Every structure is written in C-alpha cells, then in structure tokens.
N, CA, C and O atoms as CSV, one atom per row, in Angstrom:
chain,resi,resn,atom,element,x,y,z
A,1,UNK,N,N,192.312,62.401,-105.204
A,1,UNK,CA,C,193.427,61.790,-104.559
A,1,UNK,C,C,193.644,60.412,-105.167
A,1,UNK,O,O,192.692,59.689,-105.460
A,2,UNK,N,N,194.883,60.071,-105.345
A,2,UNK,CA,C,195.249,58.789,-105.936
A,2,UNK,C,C,195.473,57.784,-104.806
A,2,UNK,O,O,196.527,57.780,-104.172
A,3,UNK,N,N,194.481,56.940,-104.562
A,3,UNK,CA,C,194.559,55.993,-103.451
A,3,UNK,C,C,195.677,54.979,-103.628
A,3,UNK,O,O,196.305,54.581,-102.647
A,4,UNK,N,N,195.939,54.552,-104.857
A,4,UNK,CA,C,197.022,53.590,-105.103
A,4,UNK,C,C,198.368,54.209,-104.726
A,4,UNK,O,O,199.205,53.543,-104.116
A,5,UNK,N,N,198.583,55.473,-105.081
A,5,UNK,CA,C,199.829,56.160,-104.731
A,5,UNK,C,C,199.943,56.332,-103.218
A,5,UNK,O,O,201.027,56.196,-102.651
A,6,UNK,N,N,198.818,56.632,-102.572
A,6,UNK,CA,C,198.827,56.760,-101.114
A,6,UNK,C,C,199.169,55.426,-100.470
A,6,UNK,O,O,199.980,55.374,-99.545
A,7,UNK,N,N,198.564,54.354,-100.947
A,7,UNK,CA,C,198.856,53.020,-100.407
A,7,UNK,C,C,200.339,52.684,-100.588
A,7,UNK,O,O,200.969,52.116,-99.697
A,8,UNK,N,N,200.877,53.037,-101.735
A,8,UNK,CA,C,202.302,52.779,-102.000
A,8,UNK,C,C,203.187,53.596,-101.062
A,8,UNK,O,O,204.190,53.084,-100.565
A,9,UNK,N,N,202.834,54.847,-100.814
A,9,UNK,CA,C,203.611,55.692,-99.897
A,9,UNK,C,C,203.557,55.147,-98.481
A,9,UNK,O,O,204.551,55.194,-97.757
A,10,UNK,N,N,202.404,54.632,-98.083
A,10,UNK,CA,C,202.276,54.031,-96.752
A,10,UNK,C,C,203.104,52.757,-96.653
A,10,UNK,O,O,203.823,52.545,-95.676
A,11,UNK,N,N,202.996,51.917,-97.667
A,11,UNK,CA,C,203.749,50.663,-97.678
A,11,UNK,C,C,205.250,50.916,-97.661
A,11,UNK,O,O,205.996,50.214,-96.979
A,12,UNK,N,N,205.691,51.923,-98.415
A,12,UNK,CA,C,207.112,52.261,-98.471
A,12,UNK,C,C,207.581,53.118,-97.310
A,12,UNK,O,O,208.741,53.528,-97.266
A,13,UNK,N,N,206.692,53.389,-96.374
A,13,UNK,CA,C,206.988,54.190,-95.183
A,13,UNK,C,C,207.472,55.603,-95.521
A,13,UNK,O,O,208.257,56.197,-94.782
A,14,UNK,N,N,206.986,56.131,-96.656
A,14,UNK,CA,C,207.296,57.522,-97.003
A,14,UNK,C,C,206.453,58.470,-96.154
A,14,UNK,O,O,206.838,59.613,-95.908
A,15,UNK,N,N,205.298,57.978,-95.711
A,15,UNK,CA,C,204.458,58.708,-94.766
A,15,UNK,C,C,204.045,57.734,-93.661
A,15,UNK,O,O,203.974,56.525,-93.877
A,16,UNK,N,N,203.781,58.273,-92.497
A,16,UNK,CA,C,203.484,57.427,-91.330
A,16,UNK,C,C,202.039,56.963,-91.276
A,16,UNK,O,O,201.755,55.906,-90.712
A,17,UNK,N,N,201.132,57.723,-91.843
A,17,UNK,CA,C,199.727,57.355,-91.764
A,17,UNK,C,C,198.882,58.307,-92.571
A,17,UNK,O,O,199.384,59.261,-93.164
A,18,UNK,N,N,197.582,58.035,-92.587
A,18,UNK,CA,C,196.653,58.879,-93.335
A,18,UNK,C,C,195.284,58.812,-92.684
A,18,UNK,O,O,194.951,57.856,-91.984
A,19,UNK,N,N,194.498,59.852,-92.933
A,19,UNK,CA,C,193.113,59.892,-92.470
A,19,UNK,C,C,192.282,60.403,-93.639
A,19,UNK,O,O,192.567,61.464,-94.195
A,20,UNK,N,N,191.248,59.642,-94.010
A,20,UNK,CA,C,190.432,59.984,-95.176
A,20,UNK,C,C,188.960,60.053,-94.820
A,20,UNK,O,O,188.456,59.260,-94.025
A,21,UNK,N,N,188.280,61.017,-95.424
A,21,UNK,CA,C,186.836,61.145,-95.277
A,21,UNK,C,C,186.157,61.057,-96.645
A,21,UNK,O,O,184.946,60.854,-96.727
A,22,UNK,N,N,186.927,61.208,-97.701
A,22,UNK,CA,C,186.438,61.130,-99.069
A,22,UNK,C,C,187.343,60.163,-99.803
A,22,UNK,O,O,188.549,60.124,-99.561
A,23,UNK,N,N,186.757,59.374,-100.707
A,23,UNK,CA,C,187.514,58.332,-101.382
A,23,UNK,C,C,187.478,58.517,-102.888
A,23,UNK,O,O,186.558,59.121,-103.440
A,24,UNK,N,N,188.484,57.990,-103.527
A,24,UNK,CA,C,188.630,58.136,-104.972
A,24,UNK,C,C,187.430,57.560,-105.728
A,24,UNK,O,O,186.935,58.189,-106.663
A,25,UNK,N,N,186.971,56.406,-105.346
A,25,UNK,CA,C,185.865,55.742,-106.024
A,25,UNK,C,C,184.823,55.282,-105.005
A,25,UNK,O,O,184.581,54.087,-104.837
A,26,UNK,N,N,184.212,56.261,-104.327
A,26,UNK,CA,C,183.250,55.906,-103.290
A,26,UNK,C,C,182.145,55.021,-103.845
A,26,UNK,O,O,181.687,55.251,-104.964
A,27,UNK,N,N,181.710,54.034,-103.108
A,27,UNK,CA,C,182.069,53.692,-101.740
A,27,UNK,C,C,183.255,52.727,-101.633
A,27,UNK,O,O,183.618,52.323,-100.528
A,28,UNK,N,N,183.865,52.352,-102.765
A,28,UNK,CA,C,185.004,51.429,-102.713
A,28,UNK,C,C,186.235,52.106,-102.123
A,28,UNK,O,O,186.450,53.304,-102.305
A,29,UNK,N,N,187.028,51.325,-101.422
A,29,UNK,CA,C,188.274,51.808,-100.822
A,29,UNK,C,C,189.389,50.902,-101.301
A,29,UNK,O,O,189.254,49.678,-101.293
A,30,UNK,N,N,190.488,51.502,-101.717
A,30,UNK,CA,C,191.641,50.725,-102.182
A,30,UNK,C,C,192.063,49.762,-101.067
A,30,UNK,O,O,192.189,50.179,-99.915
A,31,UNK,N,N,192.281,48.491,-101.388
A,31,UNK,CA,C,192.636,47.511,-100.353
A,31,UNK,C,C,193.919,47.850,-99.597
A,31,UNK,O,O,194.088,47.435,-98.451
A,32,UNK,N,N,194.817,48.593,-100.220
A,32,UNK,CA,C,196.067,48.980,-99.555
A,32,UNK,C,C,195.886,50.022,-98.471
A,32,UNK,O,O,196.831,50.345,-97.751
A,33,UNK,N,N,194.675,50.552,-98.350
A,33,UNK,CA,C,194.417,51.549,-97.304
A,33,UNK,C,C,193.770,50.942,-96.070
A,33,UNK,O,O,193.548,51.635,-95.077
A,34,UNK,N,N,193.473,49.670,-96.128
A,34,UNK,CA,C,192.878,48.988,-94.972
A,34,UNK,C,C,194.015,48.466,-94.110
A,34,UNK,O,O,194.392,47.296,-94.166
A,35,UNK,N,N,194.550,49.386,-93.306
A,35,UNK,CA,C,195.720,49.086,-92.470
A,35,UNK,C,C,195.612,49.867,-91.160
A,35,UNK,O,O,194.859,50.837,-91.078
A,36,UNK,N,N,196.356,49.450,-90.143
A,36,UNK,CA,C,196.219,50.082,-88.820
A,36,UNK,C,C,196.592,51.565,-88.768
A,36,UNK,O,O,196.109,52.286,-87.896
A,37,UNK,N,N,197.432,52.026,-89.675
A,37,UNK,CA,C,197.863,53.430,-89.635
A,37,UNK,C,C,197.036,54.324,-90.564
A,37,UNK,O,O,197.467,55.418,-90.930
A,38,UNK,N,N,195.841,53.846,-90.942
A,38,UNK,CA,C,194.936,54.644,-91.764
A,38,UNK,C,C,193.575,54.713,-91.070
A,38,UNK,O,O,193.005,53.693,-90.686
A,39,UNK,N,N,193.070,55.939,-90.918
A,39,UNK,CA,C,191.754,56.154,-90.338
A,39,UNK,C,C,190.808,56.463,-91.489
A,39,UNK,O,O,191.058,57.379,-92.272
A,40,UNK,N,N,189.724,55.705,-91.596
A,40,UNK,CA,C,188.740,55.892,-92.657
A,40,UNK,C,C,187.411,56.310,-92.041
A,40,UNK,O,O,186.816,55.555,-91.272
A,41,UNK,N,N,186.952,57.496,-92.372
A,41,UNK,CA,C,185.661,57.991,-91.885
A,41,UNK,C,C,184.619,57.799,-92.985
A,41,UNK,O,O,184.967,57.814,-94.165
A,42,UNK,N,N,183.368,57.622,-92.627
A,42,UNK,CA,C,182.326,57.370,-93.624
A,42,UNK,C,C,181.766,58.636,-94.268
A,42,UNK,O,O,180.550,58.776,-94.395
A,43,UNK,N,N,182.629,59.550,-94.670
A,43,UNK,CA,C,182.247,60.782,-95.361
A,43,UNK,C,C,181.260,61.613,-94.531
A,43,UNK,O,O,180.282,62.147,-95.055
A,44,UNK,N,N,181.536,61.709,-93.246
A,44,UNK,CA,C,180.664,62.496,-92.364
A,44,UNK,C,C,181.443,63.446,-91.462
A,44,UNK,O,O,180.931,63.872,-90.427
A,45,UNK,N,N,182.668,63.783,-91.840
A,45,UNK,CA,C,183.504,64.623,-90.977
A,45,UNK,C,C,182.865,65.973,-90.673
A,45,UNK,O,O,183.125,66.561,-89.623
A,46,UNK,N,N,182.039,66.464,-91.576
A,46,UNK,CA,C,181.423,67.780,-91.345
A,46,UNK,C,C,180.013,67.673,-90.775
A,46,UNK,O,O,179.256,68.644,-90.820
A,47,UNK,N,N,179.654,66.529,-90.248
A,47,UNK,CA,C,178.258,66.301,-89.861
A,47,UNK,C,C,177.875,66.788,-88.460
A,47,UNK,O,O,176.850,66.361,-87.929
A,48,UNK,N,N,178.660,67.656,-87.860
A,48,UNK,CA,C,178.248,68.176,-86.555
A,48,UNK,C,C,177.208,69.283,-86.761
A,48,UNK,O,O,177.175,69.923,-87.812
A,49,UNK,N,N,176.383,69.496,-85.776
A,49,UNK,CA,C,175.358,70.538,-85.855
A,49,UNK,C,C,176.000,71.907,-86.072
A,49,UNK,O,O,175.515,72.700,-86.879
A,50,UNK,N,N,177.081,72.184,-85.361
A,50,UNK,CA,C,177.740,73.486,-85.494
A,50,UNK,C,C,178.292,73.695,-86.898
A,50,UNK,O,O,178.141,74.776,-87.468
A,51,UNK,N,N,178.925,72.681,-87.456
A,51,UNK,CA,C,179.500,72.808,-88.795
A,51,UNK,C,C,178.418,72.958,-89.845
A,51,UNK,O,O,178.517,73.821,-90.718
A,52,UNK,N,N,177.383,72.129,-89.773
A,52,UNK,CA,C,176.315,72.213,-90.771
A,52,UNK,C,C,175.553,73.536,-90.663
A,52,UNK,O,O,175.100,74.068,-91.677
A,53,UNK,N,N,175.408,74.066,-89.463
A,53,UNK,CA,C,174.755,75.365,-89.291
A,53,UNK,C,C,175.590,76.459,-89.943
A,53,UNK,O,O,175.058,77.322,-90.642
A,54,UNK,N,N,176.895,76.421,-89.713
A,54,UNK,CA,C,177.779,77.421,-90.317
A,54,UNK,C,C,177.761,77.294,-91.844
A,54,UNK,O,O,177.766,78.307,-92.543
A,55,UNK,N,N,177.742,76.070,-92.367
A,55,UNK,CA,C,177.684,75.866,-93.812
A,55,UNK,C,C,176.407,76.480,-94.392
A,55,UNK,O,O,176.445,77.130,-95.437
A,56,UNK,N,N,175.290,76.273,-93.716
A,56,UNK,CA,C,174.017,76.823,-94.183
A,56,UNK,C,C,174.033,78.346,-94.154
A,56,UNK,O,O,173.549,78.992,-95.083
A,57,UNK,N,N,174.584,78.917,-93.098
A,57,UNK,CA,C,174.666,80.378,-92.989
A,57,UNK,C,C,175.565,80.965,-94.078
A,57,UNK,O,O,175.238,81.994,-94.668
A,58,UNK,N,N,176.689,80.314,-94.342
A,58,UNK,CA,C,177.586,80.783,-95.398
A,58,UNK,C,C,176.892,80.743,-96.757
A,58,UNK,O,O,177.018,81.680,-97.546
A,59,UNK,N,N,176.169,79.677,-97.030
A,59,UNK,CA,C,175.449,79.570,-98.298
A,59,UNK,C,C,174.416,80.686,-98.415
A,59,UNK,O,O,174.291,81.306,-99.471
A,60,UNK,N,N,173.680,80.944,-97.346
A,60,UNK,CA,C,172.670,82.002,-97.359
A,60,UNK,C,C,173.315,83.373,-97.565
A,60,UNK,O,O,172.785,84.195,-98.312
A,61,UNK,N,N,174.443,83.629,-96.919
A,61,UNK,CA,C,175.144,84.905,-97.086
A,61,UNK,C,C,175.595,85.097,-98.532
A,61,UNK,O,O,175.547,86.210,-99.056
A,62,UNK,N,N,176.027,84.025,-99.170
A,62,UNK,CA,C,176.440,84.102,-100.570
A,62,UNK,C,C,175.261,84.444,-101.471
A,62,UNK,O,O,175.388,85.274,-102.371
A,63,UNK,N,N,174.119,83.811,-101.236
A,63,UNK,CA,C,172.923,84.073,-102.046
A,63,UNK,C,C,172.459,85.509,-101.849
A,63,UNK,O,O,172.144,86.196,-102.822
A,64,UNK,N,N,172.413,85.967,-100.615
A,64,UNK,CA,C,171.974,87.343,-100.328
A,64,UNK,C,C,172.910,88.331,-101.013
A,64,UNK,O,O,172.447,89.277,-101.650
A,65,UNK,N,N,174.208,88.129,-100.892
A,65,UNK,CA,C,175.167,89.037,-101.514
A,65,UNK,C,C,174.961,89.085,-103.025
A,65,UNK,O,O,174.968,90.163,-103.619
A,66,UNK,N,N,174.778,87.931,-103.642
A,66,UNK,CA,C,174.585,87.883,-105.088
A,66,UNK,C,C,173.349,88.663,-105.506
A,66,UNK,O,O,173.405,89.439,-106.460
A,67,UNK,N,N,172.225,88.470,-104.804
A,67,UNK,CA,C,170.999,89.177,-105.163
A,67,UNK,C,C,171.056,90.666,-104.844
A,67,UNK,O,O,170.274,91.449,-105.383
A,68,UNK,N,N,171.982,91.061,-103.967
A,68,UNK,CA,C,172.169,92.491,-103.682
A,68,UNK,C,C,173.181,93.123,-104.638
A,68,UNK,O,O,173.492,94.309,-104.531
A,69,UNK,N,N,173.684,92.325,-105.561
A,69,UNK,CA,C,174.656,92.845,-106.528
A,69,UNK,C,C,176.069,92.893,-106.000
A,69,UNK,O,O,176.944,93.486,-106.632
A,70,UNK,N,N,176.309,92.289,-104.867
A,70,UNK,CA,C,177.650,92.270,-104.277
A,70,UNK,C,C,178.357,90.958,-104.632
A,70,UNK,O,O,177.741,90.002,-105.104
A,71,UNK,N,N,179.622,90.947,-104.399
A,71,UNK,CA,C,180.408,89.736,-104.628
A,71,UNK,C,C,180.167,88.776,-103.466
A,71,UNK,O,O,180.354,89.158,-102.311
A,72,UNK,N,N,179.760,87.552,-103.741
A,72,UNK,CA,C,179.568,86.574,-102.658
A,72,UNK,C,C,180.888,86.364,-101.905
A,72,UNK,O,O,181.935,86.224,-102.538
A,73,UNK,N,N,180.859,86.339,-100.583
A,73,UNK,CA,C,182.100,86.258,-99.801
A,73,UNK,C,C,182.888,84.959,-99.986
A,73,UNK,O,O,184.094,84.947,-99.738
A,74,UNK,N,N,182.266,83.896,-100.402
A,74,UNK,CA,C,182.956,82.622,-100.522
A,74,UNK,C,C,182.945,82.078,-101.948
A,74,UNK,O,O,182.907,80.863,-102.143
A,75,UNK,N,N,182.978,82.951,-102.934
A,75,UNK,CA,C,182.888,82.507,-104.321
A,75,UNK,C,C,184.153,81.734,-104.720
A,75,UNK,O,O,185.276,82.159,-104.451
A,76,UNK,N,N,183.933,80.609,-105.359
A,76,UNK,CA,C,185.052,79.768,-105.788
A,76,UNK,C,C,185.411,79.988,-107.248
A,76,UNK,O,O,186.541,79.711,-107.651
A,77,UNK,N,N,184.485,80.473,-108.037
A,77,UNK,CA,C,184.743,80.699,-109.456
A,77,UNK,C,C,184.305,82.119,-109.836
A,77,UNK,O,O,183.271,82.294,-110.480
A,78,UNK,N,N,185.081,83.124,-109.444
A,78,UNK,CA,C,184.675,84.519,-109.665
A,78,UNK,C,C,184.516,84.889,-111.136
A,78,UNK,O,O,183.878,85.894,-111.449
A,79,UNK,N,N,185.076,84.108,-112.032
A,79,UNK,CA,C,184.957,84.427,-113.461
A,79,UNK,C,C,183.502,84.412,-113.941
A,79,UNK,O,O,183.181,85.022,-114.962
A,80,UNK,N,N,182.632,83.728,-113.221
A,80,UNK,CA,C,181.225,83.690,-113.651
A,80,UNK,C,C,180.530,85.035,-113.430
A,80,UNK,O,O,179.450,85.263,-113.976
A,81,UNK,N,N,181.122,85.918,-112.647
A,81,UNK,CA,C,180.504,87.210,-112.374
A,81,UNK,C,C,180.968,88.297,-113.344
A,81,UNK,O,O,180.453,89.414,-113.299
A,82,UNK,N,N,181.924,87.994,-114.214
A,82,UNK,CA,C,182.414,89.008,-115.158
A,82,UNK,C,C,181.303,89.412,-116.112
A,82,UNK,O,O,180.572,88.575,-116.641
A,83,UNK,N,N,181.201,90.700,-116.312
A,83,UNK,CA,C,180.187,91.250,-117.222
A,83,UNK,C,C,180.602,90.959,-118.663
A,83,UNK,O,O,181.787,90.976,-118.995
A,84,UNK,N,N,179.633,90.698,-119.492
A,84,UNK,CA,C,179.935,90.424,-120.918
A,84,UNK,C,C,179.540,91.597,-121.755
A,84,UNK,O,O,179.709,91.571,-122.974
C-alpha cells in the first residue's frame, strides 16, 4: 500500500478515513496518516485466540493434504504443484 497516496487521498477528502494494521515501512508510519480519521493498529488484528487457532488448524490441514498427495485447500501458488 502506498501510504503517501493514502495520505493525499485523505487530505483531499477523496476518502473519509482509513484503518491500517500493516504499514508500508514498518514500524515507521507516514506522518500524513497521523490524523483523527485514521485508525492505526499495532499489527495485531488477528491476535485473538479464535483467529490464531483457526490459522493453526488451516496450516495443519494444508500440510496433511500435501503429504496425502491431495491439493492443499488454501494453496496460494498452485503452480508449485505442477508435475515436471
């Protein structure tokens, strides 16, 4: 995400506000985003017990599927499974 472009859109009132959990150059934050209509989270939006448990289960299901010769249910780069 281009933080400078976001700051410009906020300043120009092209958008009403923004909420960020990940930053372009962590831990630095563009100074134009330090404003009342921007919510900045410390990169912990997924840190609930329920979310982290589901993430762990999904990862385990992907590993099990791969070792069983099946397609992992959440594969992001399926080209790595193509036979050569």
